[in-house]
Short mmCIF file of C-alpha atoms and ligand atoms in Angstrom, two decimals:
data_model
loop_
_atom_site.label_atom_id
_atom_site.label_comp_id
_atom_site.label_asym_id
_atom_site.label_seq_id
_atom_site.Cartn_x
_atom_site.Cartn_y
_atom_site.Cartn_z
CA MET A 690 -0.06 0.06 -0.03
CA VAL A 691 1.28 3.45 -1.00
CA LYS A 692 0.46 4.83 2.47
CA GLN A 693 2.66 2.51 4.30
CA LYS A 694 5.35 2.75 1.61
CA VAL A 695 5.54 6.53 2.20
CA ILE A 696 5.45 6.35 5.91
CA GLN A 697 8.34 3.69 6.04
CA ALA A 698 10.41 5.77 3.47
CA PHE A 699 9.94 8.95 5.55
CA ILE A 700 11.14 7.00 8.58
CA ASN A 701 14.22 5.65 6.57
CA GLU A 702 15.09 9.08 5.26
CA PHE A 703 14.43 11.38 8.36
CA GLY A 704 14.90 8.91 11.28
CA SER A 705 11.53 9.64 12.81
CA ASN A 706 7.79 9.47 12.20
CA PRO A 707 6.16 11.88 9.69
CA GLU A 708 3.57 14.39 11.39
CA PHE A 709 1.15 14.44 8.52
CA LEU A 710 -0.01 12.31 5.60
CA THR A 711 -1.79 14.02 2.69
CA HIS A 712 -3.48 12.33 -0.21
CA SER A 713 -5.43 13.04 -3.23
CA PRO A 714 -6.98 10.62 -5.94
CA GLY A 715 -6.86 10.33 -9.60
CA ARG A 716 -10.02 10.30 -11.50
CA VAL A 717 -11.93 8.65 -14.26
CA ASN A 718 -14.27 10.71 -16.36
CA ILE A 719 -17.48 8.68 -16.95
CA ILE A 720 -18.84 11.18 -19.59
CA GLY A 721 -18.23 14.79 -20.70
CA GLU A 722 -14.99 15.01 -22.63
CA HIS A 723 -13.33 18.34 -23.72
CA THR A 724 -16.42 20.21 -22.24
CA ASP A 725 -14.57 21.70 -19.18
CA TYR A 726 -12.74 24.38 -21.02
CA ASN A 727 -15.88 25.23 -22.94
CA ASP A 728 -17.80 26.15 -19.63
CA GLY A 729 -19.66 22.90 -19.93
CA PHE A 730 -20.51 19.81 -17.73
CA VAL A 731 -18.39 16.77 -16.83
CA LEU A 732 -19.31 13.77 -14.89
CA PRO A 733 -16.09 12.12 -13.29
CA MET A 734 -15.57 10.20 -10.26
CA ALA A 735 -12.45 10.19 -7.80
CA ILE A 736 -10.86 6.79 -7.91
CA ASN A 737 -9.16 4.34 -5.63
CA TYR A 738 -5.69 5.28 -7.03
CA SER A 739 -3.94 8.32 -5.31
CA ALA A 740 -0.94 10.55 -4.76
CA TRP A 741 0.48 10.29 -1.05
CA ILE A 742 2.90 12.56 0.83
CA ALA A 743 4.36 11.66 4.23
CA LEU A 744 5.82 14.96 5.71
CA ARG A 745 6.72 17.25 8.78
CA PRO A 746 6.83 20.97 9.00
CA ARG A 747 10.25 22.76 9.03
CA ASP A 748 11.07 26.06 10.91
CA ASP A 749 12.46 27.64 7.67
CA LEU A 750 11.36 28.38 4.09
CA ARG A 751 12.80 25.27 2.67
CA VAL A 752 10.82 22.45 1.00
CA GLN A 753 12.88 19.30 0.71
CA VAL A 754 11.08 16.55 -1.12
CA THR A 755 11.99 12.96 -2.29
CA ALA A 756 10.13 11.39 -5.28
CA LEU A 757 10.11 7.92 -3.93
CA ASP A 758 9.55 6.02 -7.37
CA LYS A 759 12.18 8.15 -9.26
CA LYS A 760 14.63 8.27 -6.22
CA GLU A 761 14.96 12.02 -6.97
CA LYS A 762 15.09 14.96 -4.65
CA LEU A 763 14.00 18.64 -4.69
CA ASP A 764 15.46 21.22 -2.24
CA LEU A 765 13.49 24.40 -2.79
CA ASP A 766 13.91 27.77 -1.17
CA LEU A 767 10.42 29.40 -0.84
CA SER A 768 11.87 32.90 -1.11
CA ASP A 769 13.95 32.23 -4.23
CA TYR A 770 13.24 29.90 -7.04
CA LYS A 771 12.48 29.88 -10.79
CA LYS A 772 10.75 27.89 -13.53
CA GLY A 773 12.63 25.03 -15.34
CA THR A 774 13.51 22.57 -12.61
CA GLY A 775 11.76 20.03 -14.88
CA GLY A 776 9.59 16.99 -14.54
CA TRP A 777 7.76 16.44 -11.29
CA ARG A 778 9.79 19.19 -9.58
CA GLU A 779 7.73 21.74 -11.67
CA TYR A 780 4.55 20.74 -9.82
CA ILE A 781 5.99 21.52 -6.59
CA THR A 782 7.49 25.01 -7.57
CA GLY A 783 4.20 25.55 -9.51
CA VAL A 784 1.94 24.97 -6.71
CA ALA A 785 4.12 27.04 -4.34
CA TRP A 786 4.07 29.90 -6.79
CA ALA A 787 0.46 29.77 -7.38
CA LEU A 788 -0.33 29.74 -3.60
CA GLN A 789 1.95 32.59 -2.96
CA ASP A 790 0.65 34.38 -6.02
CA ALA A 791 -2.89 34.01 -4.33
CA GLY A 792 -1.46 35.90 -1.26
CA HIS A 793 -0.77 32.85 0.89
CA GLU A 794 2.23 32.91 3.25
CA LEU A 795 3.92 29.61 2.93
CA LYS A 796 6.18 27.68 5.41
CA GLY A 797 8.64 24.99 4.67
CA TRP A 798 8.41 21.16 5.15
CA GLU A 799 10.19 18.03 4.39
CA GLY A 800 8.76 14.75 3.06
CA VAL A 801 8.40 11.97 0.56
CA PHE A 802 5.86 11.22 -2.03
CA SER A 803 4.69 8.27 -4.10
CA GLY A 804 1.50 7.29 -5.98
CA ASP A 805 -0.29 4.58 -7.71
CA VAL A 806 -2.20 6.53 -10.38
CA PRO A 807 -0.86 5.31 -13.56
CA ILE A 808 1.11 8.10 -15.30
CA GLY A 809 0.22 9.42 -18.75
CA ALA A 810 -2.89 7.26 -18.98
CA GLY A 811 -5.39 9.91 -18.74
CA LEU A 812 -6.29 9.42 -15.04
CA SER A 813 -4.96 12.76 -13.73
CA SER A 814 -1.89 11.62 -11.90
CA SER A 815 -0.87 15.26 -12.22
CA ALA A 816 -3.85 16.67 -10.58
CA ALA A 817 -3.60 14.21 -7.74
CA LEU A 818 -0.03 15.21 -7.03
CA GLU A 819 -0.89 19.00 -7.32
CA LEU A 820 -3.75 18.61 -4.79
CA ALA A 821 -1.75 16.43 -2.25
CA LEU A 822 0.99 19.03 -2.42
CA THR A 823 -1.30 21.86 -1.96
CA ARG A 824 -2.81 20.05 1.14
CA ALA A 825 0.56 19.73 2.52
CA PHE A 826 1.41 23.37 2.04
CA ALA A 827 -2.05 24.18 3.62
CA LEU A 828 -1.30 22.03 6.60
CA VAL A 829 2.05 23.29 7.56
CA SER A 830 1.16 26.93 6.78
CA ASP A 831 -2.21 26.81 8.46
CA LEU A 832 -4.32 27.94 5.39
CA GLU A 833 -8.02 27.59 5.17
CA TRP A 834 -8.89 24.59 3.07
CA ASP A 835 -11.54 25.45 0.29
CA PRO A 836 -11.54 22.86 -2.26
CA VAL A 837 -12.80 24.90 -5.19
CA GLN A 838 -10.35 27.79 -4.57
CA MET A 839 -7.53 25.25 -4.07
CA SER A 840 -8.48 23.45 -7.38
CA LEU A 841 -8.33 26.84 -9.21
CA ILE A 842 -4.89 27.38 -7.57
CA CYS A 843 -3.75 23.91 -8.93
CA GLN A 844 -5.07 24.71 -12.30
CA LYS A 845 -3.24 28.09 -12.42
CA ALA A 846 0.00 26.20 -11.39
CA GLU A 847 -0.62 23.70 -14.30
CA ASN A 848 -1.64 26.26 -16.95
CA LEU A 849 0.83 29.18 -16.20
CA TRP A 850 3.90 27.45 -14.37
CA VAL A 851 3.97 23.77 -15.87
CA GLY A 852 2.62 25.05 -19.15
CA ILE A 853 -0.17 22.55 -19.68
CA ASN A 854 -3.47 24.19 -20.90
CA SER A 855 -5.97 21.95 -19.03
CA GLY A 856 -9.50 22.82 -17.91
CA ILE A 857 -10.71 22.63 -14.35
CA MET A 858 -12.25 18.93 -14.38
CA ASP A 859 -9.23 17.04 -12.91
CA GLN A 860 -8.40 19.36 -10.05
CA MET A 861 -12.07 19.73 -9.04
CA ILE A 862 -12.83 16.01 -8.89
CA SER A 863 -9.51 15.31 -7.16
CA SER A 864 -10.27 17.83 -4.43
CA SER A 865 -13.86 17.25 -4.20
CA GLY A 866 -14.82 13.58 -5.06
CA LYS A 867 -17.21 11.80 -2.94
CA GLU A 868 -17.16 8.12 -1.81
CA GLY A 869 -19.89 6.17 -3.63
CA PHE A 870 -20.74 9.01 -5.97
CA ALA A 871 -19.90 10.46 -9.37
CA LEU A 872 -19.72 14.28 -9.32
CA MET A 873 -21.59 16.36 -11.96
CA ILE A 874 -19.49 19.61 -12.23
CA ASP A 875 -20.68 22.75 -13.92
CA CYS A 876 -17.46 24.06 -15.13
CA ARG A 877 -18.92 27.59 -15.41
CA SER A 878 -20.33 28.06 -11.95
CA LEU A 879 -18.16 25.26 -10.33
CA LYS A 880 -21.06 23.99 -8.59
CA THR A 881 -21.07 20.24 -8.08
CA LYS A 882 -23.95 17.55 -7.71
CA GLN A 883 -23.42 14.12 -6.26
CA VAL A 884 -24.70 11.55 -8.50
CA PRO A 885 -25.33 7.98 -7.26
CA LEU A 886 -23.58 5.05 -9.27
CA PRO A 887 -25.83 2.27 -10.59
CA LYS A 888 -26.35 -0.69 -8.26
CA ASP A 889 -24.74 -4.09 -9.24
CA THR A 890 -22.47 -2.64 -11.83
CA GLN A 891 -18.73 -1.60 -11.73
CA LEU A 892 -16.76 0.90 -13.80
CA LEU A 893 -13.71 -0.72 -15.19
CA ILE A 894 -10.76 1.22 -16.48
CA LEU A 895 -9.08 -0.35 -19.55
CA ASP A 896 -5.68 0.75 -20.09
CA THR A 897 -4.63 0.44 -23.80
CA THR A 898 -1.14 1.13 -22.75
CA THR A 899 -0.81 3.54 -25.66
CA ARG A 900 0.38 6.90 -24.58
CA ARG A 901 -0.41 10.44 -25.69
CA GLY A 902 2.53 11.37 -27.61
CA LEU A 903 2.20 14.68 -29.18
CA ALA A 904 -1.27 15.22 -27.65
CA ASP A 905 -0.35 18.63 -26.07
CA SER A 906 -0.35 20.57 -29.27
CA ALA A 907 -3.57 18.54 -30.45
CA TYR A 908 -5.18 19.58 -27.17
CA ASN A 909 -4.39 23.21 -27.57
CA GLU A 910 -5.55 23.08 -31.26
CA ARG A 911 -8.91 21.70 -30.16
CA GLN A 912 -9.33 24.41 -27.68
CA ALA A 913 -8.62 27.07 -30.31
CA GLN A 914 -11.12 25.55 -32.58
CA CYS A 915 -13.81 25.52 -29.85
CA GLU A 916 -12.96 29.22 -29.22
CA ALA A 917 -13.20 30.09 -32.86
CA VAL A 918 -16.66 28.82 -33.13
CA ALA A 919 -17.80 30.63 -30.01
CA CYS A 920 -16.28 33.71 -31.55
CA HIS A 921 -18.02 33.08 -34.72
CA PHE A 922 -21.36 33.17 -32.73
CA ASP A 923 -20.16 36.18 -30.72
CA LYS A 924 -20.59 34.18 -27.50
CA LYS A 925 -18.20 33.44 -24.66
CA SER A 926 -18.07 29.70 -25.15
CA LEU A 927 -19.64 26.69 -26.70
CA ARG A 928 -21.84 26.44 -23.50
CA ASP A 929 -23.83 29.24 -24.88
CA ILE A 930 -24.67 27.70 -28.27
CA THR A 931 -27.39 25.14 -28.91
CA LEU A 932 -27.43 22.41 -31.53
CA ASP A 933 -30.08 24.16 -33.37
CA GLN A 934 -28.08 27.29 -33.62
CA LEU A 935 -25.15 25.31 -34.88
CA GLU A 936 -27.42 23.66 -37.47
CA GLU A 937 -28.48 26.93 -38.83
CA ARG A 938 -24.84 27.84 -39.62
CA ALA A 939 -23.88 24.45 -40.94
CA GLY A 940 -23.30 25.85 -44.42
CA ILE A 941 -21.30 28.92 -43.41
CA LEU A 942 -19.08 27.48 -40.76
CA ASP A 943 -15.96 25.48 -41.89
CA LEU A 944 -16.89 21.79 -41.76
CA LEU A 945 -14.07 20.96 -39.33
CA LEU A 946 -15.09 23.54 -36.96
CA TYR A 947 -18.67 22.45 -37.24
CA ARG A 948 -17.81 18.98 -36.24
CA ARG A 949 -15.63 20.14 -33.27
CA ALA A 950 -18.50 22.24 -31.93
CA GLN A 951 -21.04 19.47 -32.66
CA HIS A 952 -19.06 17.15 -30.31
CA VAL A 953 -18.92 19.59 -27.53
CA ILE A 954 -22.47 20.79 -27.56
CA SER A 955 -23.82 17.15 -27.88
CA GLU A 956 -21.49 15.96 -25.23
CA ASN A 957 -22.79 18.61 -22.73
CA GLN A 958 -26.33 17.24 -23.41
CA ARG A 959 -25.11 13.68 -22.83
CA VAL A 960 -23.84 14.70 -19.52
CA LEU A 961 -27.09 16.07 -18.45
CA ASP A 962 -28.82 12.97 -19.75
CA ALA A 963 -26.39 10.67 -18.01
CA VAL A 964 -27.21 12.39 -14.77
CA LYS A 965 -30.85 11.62 -15.36
CA ALA A 966 -29.94 7.97 -16.20
CA LEU A 967 -28.11 7.74 -12.84
CA GLN A 968 -30.90 9.33 -10.87
CA ASN A 969 -33.30 6.82 -12.35
CA GLY A 970 -30.91 4.02 -11.73
CA ASP A 971 -30.77 2.99 -15.38
CA PRO A 972 -27.25 1.69 -16.27
CA ALA A 973 -28.47 0.78 -19.82
CA ALA A 974 -29.47 4.45 -20.60
CA LEU A 975 -26.05 5.54 -19.19
CA GLY A 976 -24.19 2.84 -21.21
CA GLN A 977 -25.78 4.05 -24.47
CA LEU A 978 -24.78 7.60 -23.78
CA MET A 979 -21.16 6.34 -23.22
CA ASN A 980 -21.12 4.63 -26.59
CA GLU A 981 -22.42 7.81 -28.25
CA SER A 982 -19.89 9.80 -26.50
CA HIS A 983 -17.01 7.64 -27.97
CA ALA A 984 -18.38 7.75 -31.47
CA SER A 985 -18.61 11.57 -31.22
CA MET A 986 -14.97 11.73 -29.93
CA ARG A 987 -13.86 9.35 -32.67
CA ASP A 988 -15.67 10.92 -35.60
CA ASP A 989 -16.24 14.46 -34.80
CA PHE A 990 -13.69 15.76 -32.34
CA GLU A 991 -11.00 13.15 -33.76
CA ILE A 992 -9.22 12.50 -30.50
CA SER A 993 -9.19 8.72 -30.37
CA ARG A 994 -6.75 6.24 -32.17
CA LYS A 995 -6.90 2.87 -33.62
CA GLU A 996 -5.99 0.89 -30.40
CA MET A 997 -8.52 2.79 -28.48
CA ASP A 998 -11.17 2.25 -30.96
CA GLN A 999 -10.67 -1.37 -31.08
CA MET A 1000 -10.61 -1.57 -27.13
CA VAL A 1001 -13.83 0.33 -26.94
CA ALA A 1002 -15.28 -1.93 -29.60
CA ILE A 1003 -14.12 -5.19 -27.86
CA ALA A 1004 -15.46 -3.88 -24.39
CA GLN A 1005 -18.82 -2.91 -26.02
CA SER A 1006 -19.33 -6.36 -27.53
CA GLN A 1007 -18.88 -8.40 -24.29
CA PRO A 1008 -21.89 -9.71 -22.43
CA GLY A 1009 -22.74 -7.63 -19.39
CA CYS A 1010 -21.20 -4.43 -20.80
CA TYR A 1011 -23.71 -1.52 -20.84
CA GLY A 1012 -21.22 0.83 -22.68
CA ALA A 1013 -17.71 1.94 -23.04
CA ARG A 1014 -15.75 4.96 -24.18
CA MET A 1015 -12.42 6.62 -24.24
CA THR A 1016 -11.75 8.74 -21.12
CA GLY A 1017 -9.53 11.79 -20.69
CA GLY A 1018 -7.74 13.97 -22.96
CA GLY A 1019 -7.52 11.49 -25.84
CA PHE A 1020 -4.85 10.08 -28.21
CA GLY A 1021 -4.15 7.13 -26.02
CA GLY A 1022 -4.44 6.06 -22.39
CA CYS A 1023 -7.61 4.33 -20.92
CA ALA A 1024 -11.15 3.56 -21.86
CA VAL A 1025 -13.83 3.17 -19.23
CA ALA A 1026 -16.63 0.55 -19.19
CA LEU A 1027 -19.81 0.08 -17.30
CA VAL A 1028 -20.14 -3.76 -16.54
CA ALA A 1029 -22.57 -5.88 -14.73
CA GLU A 1030 -20.84 -6.95 -11.40
CA ASP A 1031 -21.65 -10.69 -12.09
CA GLN A 1032 -19.87 -10.59 -15.42
CA ILE A 1033 -16.69 -8.78 -14.41
CA GLU A 1034 -14.34 -11.64 -14.32
CA SER A 1035 -15.22 -12.98 -17.58
CA PHE A 1036 -15.30 -9.40 -19.04
CA GLN A 1037 -11.75 -8.68 -17.90
CA GLU A 1038 -10.39 -11.85 -19.17
CA LYS A 1039 -12.10 -11.67 -22.57
CA VAL A 1040 -11.02 -8.05 -23.01
CA VAL A 1041 -7.35 -8.59 -22.37
CA GLN A 1042 -7.22 -11.67 -24.71
CA ASP A 1043 -9.20 -10.02 -27.51
CA TYR A 1044 -7.05 -6.97 -27.29
CA ARG A 1045 -3.75 -8.87 -27.48
CA GLU A 1046 -5.04 -10.79 -30.36
CA LYS A 1047 -6.26 -7.89 -32.54
CA ILE A 1048 -3.52 -5.23 -31.42
CA GLY A 1049 -0.74 -7.35 -30.18
CA LEU A 1050 -0.34 -5.27 -26.87
CA GLU A 1051 -0.89 -6.23 -23.29
CA SER A 1052 -3.62 -4.17 -21.73
CA LYS A 1053 -4.28 -3.70 -17.91
CA VAL A 1054 -7.69 -3.50 -16.37
CA TYR A 1055 -8.07 -1.42 -13.12
CA PRO A 1056 -11.39 -2.08 -11.30
CA SER A 1057 -12.52 1.33 -9.92
CA PHE A 1058 -14.71 2.71 -7.24
CA ALA A 1059 -15.51 6.27 -6.12
CA VAL A 1060 -13.66 7.61 -3.11
CA ASN A 1061 -13.43 10.92 -1.29
CA GLY A 1062 -11.24 13.88 -2.68
CA THR A 1063 -8.12 15.37 -1.08
CA GLY A 1064 -7.60 14.39 2.55
CA PHE A 1065 -5.03 14.30 5.25
CA GLU A 1066 -4.20 12.43 8.44
CA VAL A 1067 -2.40 13.75 11.48
CA LEU A 1068 -0.24 10.86 12.76
CA SER A 1069 0.47 10.16 16.37
CA GLN A 1070 4.14 9.88 17.32
CA LYS A 1071 3.94 6.19 17.46
CA ILE A 1072 3.02 4.23 14.36
C1 LIG B 2166 -7.52 16.48 -19.82
C2 LIG B 2166 -7.60 17.96 -19.25
C3 LIG B 2166 -8.95 18.12 -18.61
C4 LIG B 2166 -10.20 17.95 -19.71
C5 LIG B 2166 -9.78 16.63 -20.43
C6 LIG B 2166 -10.77 16.31 -21.50
O1 LIG B 2166 -7.59 15.51 -18.95
O2 LIG B 2166 -6.68 18.10 -18.09
O3 LIG B 2166 -9.04 19.48 -18.17
O4 LIG B 2166 -10.09 19.00 -20.54
O5 LIG B 2166 -8.54 16.33 -20.85
O6 LIG B 2166 -12.06 16.24 -21.19
#
């Protein structure tokens, strides 16, 4: 278990027990892809894979952190640091910068971190790390913990410091997830609604083991295309445009831009419909929407790839599978499937086998359930 691992590593490195543990989960997005930066709706859940930090406060302004799995260290002076430390270190300096930029006075700490959110798989390992780090800074510096404000700070760190143009979904679900529930997030108001997950089913995450490659530029390009359509309609974002309005301009708008907008606007509606399906306890309706969402990402938004389409098709054709789709930013990573609980074992076996036969790659299946968002523990001196 990662928790025990970071505690033990802390003891080995610092010769005493840590005072605090912080943790924050990754996420799987059930439906609502590339809608967050269009002020739209998303329906993710926080998953049982997290980033963990074991730490204790320091009396000075230094932050000394060991990345356990990489066996690398960072020694940061909170009064004097710059961009460009590279890799995971950029998240620590980035979060420190965004907190200080928001007017928070930070204190130093030392600790170790690790995690079991698969990296680069579209399950938000970076948001998990950002929130666990922010929780650590908040604890040692005595900052008030407001999950929404802290999510915005982490997003700012990621956008303006690390240089990745993500929306707000990943940070919001990592900070605010609820055990047993999916969370519908209105990415304009940042209001959230807990939505019950269907009984007798499980969400399985299917890792194609393909990774994103040059996805960052494609992500930015999709954002720019969405903005161009909003601009064409003289609106703030695609959230403010209906499918009928889009249809009226079908002949005038560039066809590619039309299809991009078609995905986002219809995906927003699918999220609202998915919430209704969940409230009605109707896994079949949810599964159907997931299938439609995948087709829309594949054909209109064009963020899938051959291996992913194959994985989704294999999953969709299994007995007991209500629906499946790619999840996350796109161009690789994971799919998510809604599967009847009594079919899970045969489903897993069959999917791995078929994917191996058709694609020649070993996939991984992560059974997932919904957990709470960012948290911490105060450890007694004896462990
Ligand atoms: C990435 C981003 C999110 C969101 C998804 C696509 O995960 O970090 O903000 O845009 O892609 O839904």
